[in-house]
mmCIF file of C-alpha atoms in Angstrom:
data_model
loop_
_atom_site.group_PDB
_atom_site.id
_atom_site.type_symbol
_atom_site.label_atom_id
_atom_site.label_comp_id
_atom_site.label_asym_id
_atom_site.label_seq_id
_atom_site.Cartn_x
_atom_site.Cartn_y
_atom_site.Cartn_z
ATOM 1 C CA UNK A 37 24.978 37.557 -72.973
ATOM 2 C CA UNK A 38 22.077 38.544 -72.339
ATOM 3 C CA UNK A 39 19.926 37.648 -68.966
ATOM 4 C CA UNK A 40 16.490 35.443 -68.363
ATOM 5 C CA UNK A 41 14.774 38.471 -67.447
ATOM 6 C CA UNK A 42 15.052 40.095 -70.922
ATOM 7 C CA UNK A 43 14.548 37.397 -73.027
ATOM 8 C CA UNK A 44 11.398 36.657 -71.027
ATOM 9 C CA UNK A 45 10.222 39.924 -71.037
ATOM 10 C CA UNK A 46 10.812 40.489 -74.577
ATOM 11 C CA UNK A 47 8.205 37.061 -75.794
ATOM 12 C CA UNK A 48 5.945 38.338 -72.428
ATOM 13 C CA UNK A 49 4.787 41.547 -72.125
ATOM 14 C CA UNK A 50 4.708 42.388 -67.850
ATOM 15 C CA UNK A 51 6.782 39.338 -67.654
ATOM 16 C CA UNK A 52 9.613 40.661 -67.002
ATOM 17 C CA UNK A 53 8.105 43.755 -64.432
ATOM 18 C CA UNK A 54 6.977 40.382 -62.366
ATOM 19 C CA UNK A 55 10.209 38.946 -62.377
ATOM 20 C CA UNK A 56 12.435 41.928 -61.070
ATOM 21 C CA UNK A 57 9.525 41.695 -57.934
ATOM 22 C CA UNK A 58 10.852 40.380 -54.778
ATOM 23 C CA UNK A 59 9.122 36.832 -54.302
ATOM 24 C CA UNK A 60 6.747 37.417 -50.755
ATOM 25 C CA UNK A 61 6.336 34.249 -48.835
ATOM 26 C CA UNK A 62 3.316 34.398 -45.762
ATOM 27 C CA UNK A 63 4.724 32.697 -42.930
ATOM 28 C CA UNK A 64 2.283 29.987 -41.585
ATOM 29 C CA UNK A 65 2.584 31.024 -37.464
ATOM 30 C CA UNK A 66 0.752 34.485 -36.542
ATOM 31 C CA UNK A 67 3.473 37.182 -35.743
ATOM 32 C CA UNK A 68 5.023 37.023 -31.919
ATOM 33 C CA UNK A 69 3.987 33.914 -31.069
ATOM 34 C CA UNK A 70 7.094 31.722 -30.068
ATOM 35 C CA UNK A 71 7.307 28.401 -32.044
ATOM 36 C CA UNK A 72 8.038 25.646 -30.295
ATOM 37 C CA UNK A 73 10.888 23.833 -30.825
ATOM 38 C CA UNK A 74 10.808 20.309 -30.265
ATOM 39 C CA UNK A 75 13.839 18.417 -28.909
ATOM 40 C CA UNK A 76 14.068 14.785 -29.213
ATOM 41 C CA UNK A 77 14.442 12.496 -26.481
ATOM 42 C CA UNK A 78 15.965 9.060 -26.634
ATOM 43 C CA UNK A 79 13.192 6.745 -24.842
ATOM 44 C CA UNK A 80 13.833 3.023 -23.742
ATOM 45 C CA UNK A 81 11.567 0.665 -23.396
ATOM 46 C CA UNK A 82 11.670 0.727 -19.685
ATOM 47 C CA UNK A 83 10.416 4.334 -19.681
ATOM 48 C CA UNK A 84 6.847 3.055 -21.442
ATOM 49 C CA UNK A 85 3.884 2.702 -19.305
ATOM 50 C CA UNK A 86 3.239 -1.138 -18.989
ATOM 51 C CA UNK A 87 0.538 -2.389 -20.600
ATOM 52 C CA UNK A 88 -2.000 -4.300 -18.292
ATOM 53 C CA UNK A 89 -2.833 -7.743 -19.491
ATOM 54 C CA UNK A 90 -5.297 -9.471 -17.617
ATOM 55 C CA UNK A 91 -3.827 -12.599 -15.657
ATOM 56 C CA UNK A 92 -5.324 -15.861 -17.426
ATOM 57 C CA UNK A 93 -8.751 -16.932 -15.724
ATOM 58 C CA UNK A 94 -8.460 -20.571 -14.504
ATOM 59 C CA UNK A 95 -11.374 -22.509 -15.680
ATOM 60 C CA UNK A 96 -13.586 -23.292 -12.893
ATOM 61 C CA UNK A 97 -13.713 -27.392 -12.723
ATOM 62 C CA UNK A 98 -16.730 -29.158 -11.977
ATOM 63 C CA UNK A 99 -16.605 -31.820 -10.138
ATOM 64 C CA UNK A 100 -16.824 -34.908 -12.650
ATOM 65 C CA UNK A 101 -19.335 -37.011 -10.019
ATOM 66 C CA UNK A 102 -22.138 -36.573 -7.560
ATOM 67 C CA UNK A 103 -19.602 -37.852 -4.936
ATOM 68 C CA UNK A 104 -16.766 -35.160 -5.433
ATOM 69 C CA UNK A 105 -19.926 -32.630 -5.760
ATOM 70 C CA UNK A 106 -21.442 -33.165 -2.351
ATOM 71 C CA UNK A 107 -17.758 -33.857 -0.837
ATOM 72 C CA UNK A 108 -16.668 -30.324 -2.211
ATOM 73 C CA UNK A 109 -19.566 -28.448 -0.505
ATOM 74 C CA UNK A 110 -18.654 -26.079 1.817
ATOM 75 C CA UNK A 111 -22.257 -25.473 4.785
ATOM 76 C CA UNK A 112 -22.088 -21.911 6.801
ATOM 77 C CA UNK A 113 -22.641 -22.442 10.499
ATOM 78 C CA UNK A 114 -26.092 -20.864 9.434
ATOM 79 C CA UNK A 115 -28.855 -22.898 8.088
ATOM 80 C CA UNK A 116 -31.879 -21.648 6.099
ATOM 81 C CA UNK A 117 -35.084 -22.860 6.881
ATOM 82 C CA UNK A 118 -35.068 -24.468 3.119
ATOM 83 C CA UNK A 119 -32.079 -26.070 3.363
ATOM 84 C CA UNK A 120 -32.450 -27.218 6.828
ATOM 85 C CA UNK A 121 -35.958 -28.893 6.190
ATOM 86 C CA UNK A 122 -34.938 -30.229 2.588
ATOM 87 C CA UNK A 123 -32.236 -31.631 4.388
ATOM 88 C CA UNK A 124 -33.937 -33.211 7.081
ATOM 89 C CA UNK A 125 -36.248 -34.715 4.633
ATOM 90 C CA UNK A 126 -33.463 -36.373 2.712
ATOM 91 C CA UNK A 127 -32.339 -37.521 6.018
ATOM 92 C CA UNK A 128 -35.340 -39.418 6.562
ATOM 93 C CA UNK A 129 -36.570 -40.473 3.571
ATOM 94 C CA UNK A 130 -32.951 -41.614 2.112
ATOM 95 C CA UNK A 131 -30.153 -41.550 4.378
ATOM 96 C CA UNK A 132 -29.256 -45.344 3.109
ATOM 97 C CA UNK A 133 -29.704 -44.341 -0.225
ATOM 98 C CA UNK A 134 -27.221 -43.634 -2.574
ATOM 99 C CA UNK A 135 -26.362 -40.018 -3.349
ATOM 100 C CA UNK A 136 -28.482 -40.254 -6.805
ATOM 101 C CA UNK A 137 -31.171 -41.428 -4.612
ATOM 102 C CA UNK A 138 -31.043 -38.641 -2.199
ATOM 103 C CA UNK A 139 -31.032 -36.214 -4.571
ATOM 104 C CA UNK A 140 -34.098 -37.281 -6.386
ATOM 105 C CA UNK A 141 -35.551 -36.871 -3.651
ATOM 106 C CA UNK A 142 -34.489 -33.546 -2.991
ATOM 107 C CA UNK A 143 -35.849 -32.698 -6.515
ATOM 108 C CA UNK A 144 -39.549 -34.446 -5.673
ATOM 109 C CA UNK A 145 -39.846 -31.796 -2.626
ATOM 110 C CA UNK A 146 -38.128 -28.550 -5.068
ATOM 111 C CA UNK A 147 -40.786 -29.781 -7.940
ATOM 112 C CA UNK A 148 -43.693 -30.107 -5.980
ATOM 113 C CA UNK A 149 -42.937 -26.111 -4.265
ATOM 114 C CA UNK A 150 -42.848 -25.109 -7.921
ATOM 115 C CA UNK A 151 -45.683 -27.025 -9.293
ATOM 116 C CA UNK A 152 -48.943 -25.217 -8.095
ATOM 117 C CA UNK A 153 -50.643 -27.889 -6.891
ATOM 118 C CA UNK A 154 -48.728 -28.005 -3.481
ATOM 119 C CA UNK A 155 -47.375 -25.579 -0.897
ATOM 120 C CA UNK A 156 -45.178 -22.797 -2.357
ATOM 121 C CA UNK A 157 -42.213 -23.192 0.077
ATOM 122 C CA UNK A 158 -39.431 -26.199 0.723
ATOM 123 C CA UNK A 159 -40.707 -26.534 4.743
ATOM 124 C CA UNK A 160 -44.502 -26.304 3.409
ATOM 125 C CA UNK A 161 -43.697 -29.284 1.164
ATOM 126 C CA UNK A 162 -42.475 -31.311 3.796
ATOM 127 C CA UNK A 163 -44.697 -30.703 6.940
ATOM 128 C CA UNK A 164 -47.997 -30.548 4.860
ATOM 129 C CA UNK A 165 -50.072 -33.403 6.869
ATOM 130 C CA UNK A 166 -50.291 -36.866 5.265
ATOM 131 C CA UNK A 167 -47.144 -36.506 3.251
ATOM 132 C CA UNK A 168 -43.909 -37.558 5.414
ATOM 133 C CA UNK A 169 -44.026 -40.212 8.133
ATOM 134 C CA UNK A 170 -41.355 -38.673 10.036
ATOM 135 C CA UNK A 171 -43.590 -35.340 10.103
ATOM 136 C CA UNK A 172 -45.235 -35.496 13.419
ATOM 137 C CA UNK A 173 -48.075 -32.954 13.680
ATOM 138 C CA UNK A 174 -45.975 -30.503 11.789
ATOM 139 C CA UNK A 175 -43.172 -30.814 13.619
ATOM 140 C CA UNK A 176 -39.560 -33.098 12.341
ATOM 141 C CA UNK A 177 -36.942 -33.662 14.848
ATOM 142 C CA UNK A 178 -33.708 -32.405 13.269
ATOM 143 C CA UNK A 179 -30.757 -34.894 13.108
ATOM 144 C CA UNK A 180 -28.147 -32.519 14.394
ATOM 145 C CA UNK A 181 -24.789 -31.853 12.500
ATOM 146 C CA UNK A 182 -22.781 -33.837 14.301
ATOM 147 C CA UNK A 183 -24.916 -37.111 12.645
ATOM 148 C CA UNK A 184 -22.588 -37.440 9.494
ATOM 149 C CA UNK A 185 -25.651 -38.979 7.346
ATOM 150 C CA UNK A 186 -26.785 -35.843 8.361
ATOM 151 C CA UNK A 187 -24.052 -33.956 6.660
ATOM 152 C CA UNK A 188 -24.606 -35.363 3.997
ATOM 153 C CA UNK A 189 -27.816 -34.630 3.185
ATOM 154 C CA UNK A 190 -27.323 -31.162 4.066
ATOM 155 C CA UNK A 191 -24.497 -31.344 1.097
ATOM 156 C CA UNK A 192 -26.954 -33.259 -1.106
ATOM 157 C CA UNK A 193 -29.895 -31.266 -0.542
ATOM 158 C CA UNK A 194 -27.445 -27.361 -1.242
ATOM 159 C CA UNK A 195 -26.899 -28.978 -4.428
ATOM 160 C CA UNK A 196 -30.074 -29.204 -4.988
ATOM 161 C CA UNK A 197 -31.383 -25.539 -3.694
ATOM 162 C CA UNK A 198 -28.521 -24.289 -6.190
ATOM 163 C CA UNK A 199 -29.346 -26.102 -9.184
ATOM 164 C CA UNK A 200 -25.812 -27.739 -9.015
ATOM 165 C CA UNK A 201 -26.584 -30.954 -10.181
ATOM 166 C CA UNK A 202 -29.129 -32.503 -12.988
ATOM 167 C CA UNK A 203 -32.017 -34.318 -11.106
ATOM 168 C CA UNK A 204 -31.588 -37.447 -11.776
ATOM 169 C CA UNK A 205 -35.389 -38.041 -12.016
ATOM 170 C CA UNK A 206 -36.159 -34.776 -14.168
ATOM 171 C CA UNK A 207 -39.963 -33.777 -13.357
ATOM 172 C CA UNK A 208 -40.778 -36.259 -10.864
ATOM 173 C CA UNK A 209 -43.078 -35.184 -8.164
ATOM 174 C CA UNK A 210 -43.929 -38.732 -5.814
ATOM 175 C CA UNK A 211 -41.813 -41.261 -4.893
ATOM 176 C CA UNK A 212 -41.985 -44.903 -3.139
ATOM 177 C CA UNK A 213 -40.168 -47.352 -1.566
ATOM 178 C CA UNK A 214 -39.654 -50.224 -3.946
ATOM 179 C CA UNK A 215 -41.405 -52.428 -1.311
ATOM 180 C CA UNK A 216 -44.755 -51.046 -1.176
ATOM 181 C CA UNK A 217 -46.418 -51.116 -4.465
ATOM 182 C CA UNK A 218 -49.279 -48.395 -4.328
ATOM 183 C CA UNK A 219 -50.768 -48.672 -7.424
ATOM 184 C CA UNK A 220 -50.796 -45.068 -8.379
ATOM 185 C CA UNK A 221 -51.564 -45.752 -12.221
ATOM 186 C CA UNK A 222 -48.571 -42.297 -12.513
ATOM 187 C CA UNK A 223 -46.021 -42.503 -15.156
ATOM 188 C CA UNK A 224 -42.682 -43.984 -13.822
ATOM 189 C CA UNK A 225 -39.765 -41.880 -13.998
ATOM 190 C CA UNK A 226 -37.001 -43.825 -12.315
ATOM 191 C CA UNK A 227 -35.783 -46.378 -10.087
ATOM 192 C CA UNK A 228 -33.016 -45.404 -7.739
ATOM 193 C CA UNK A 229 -31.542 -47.592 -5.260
ATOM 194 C CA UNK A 230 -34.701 -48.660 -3.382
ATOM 195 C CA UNK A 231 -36.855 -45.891 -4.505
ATOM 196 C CA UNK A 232 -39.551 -45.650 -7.497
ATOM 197 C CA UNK A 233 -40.055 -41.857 -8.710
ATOM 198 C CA UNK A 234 -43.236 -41.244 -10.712
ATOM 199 C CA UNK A 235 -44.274 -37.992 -12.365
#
């Protein structure tokens, strides 16, 4: 019988030299360096960090009328000069109003302190001479707190200040009590309880 190696290296010259060679293999880690050895480990679920979720976000309800969105405001014990004399003007002006009412005019006084043509501030607005009856030489007497009209209008006019609430007479900048007509030949915005809002 004869072996692989001969038959081989008879058909291949050098064949057969290559065969009777010890095969060399290169190991793949450098010499004296430990390998590591790598025991498993049985994990549970418990043993896995917990992944963090964020909680669901509540969506933030508005309040569906003018009502529940001047009943819902919350006043700090501290009063800006802003809201304090916005307030005091929607006191005066509209206390008998209804809430619509009030806060158009809240939005005639906010338009006019943006419009150029008037003073720049809320409390310039209201005390500029000739404007507000209840102004007396640049001076309004302040209702107090404890008047709940009063309260109100505070409410009324922070929703305004913030931007809570759509004016209800959009770019309006005079208004009039439906009893007086003054012929101002302005473009009519609305009519609100006894109040006529022109641009």
């Amino acid at each position: 019988m004869l072996c692989a190696s001969t038959l081989v290296a008879t058909g291949t010259p050098g064949l057969a030299f290559m065969l009777d060679k010890p095969l060399l293999v290169t190991p793949l880690t450098p010499k004296n360096v430990p390998v590591p050895t790598v025991v498993p480990t049985e994990t549970t679920f418990e043993a896995l960090a917990p992944i963090d979720t964020p909680a669901p976000v509540a969506p933030v309800e508005r309040p569906v009328s003018l009502s529940d969105a001047v009943a819902t405001q919350t006043l700090s014990d501290e009063v800006s000069e802003d809201l304090r004399c916005l307030a005091t003007a929607v006191y005066y002006e509209a206390k008998g109003e209804p809430l619509a009412g009030q806060l158009g005019v809240a939005h005639v006084i906010l338009n006019r302190s943006k419009s150029g043509r008037f003073p720049r501030t809320v409390c310039g607005v209201v005390t500029q001479p000739g404007q507000f009856s209840f102004v007396r030489g640049g001076q309004m007497a302040s209702p107090g707190v404890a008047n709940r009209a009063y309260r109100t209008a505070l409410a009324v006019a922070q929703l305004a200040l913030d931007r809570q609430w759509e004016s209800p007479v959009a770019s309006a900048m005079y208004f009039h009590a439906t009893r007086v007509s003054p012929n101002w030949g302005r473009q009519r915005v609305a009519t609100i309880g006894r109040h006529v809002f022109y641009r």
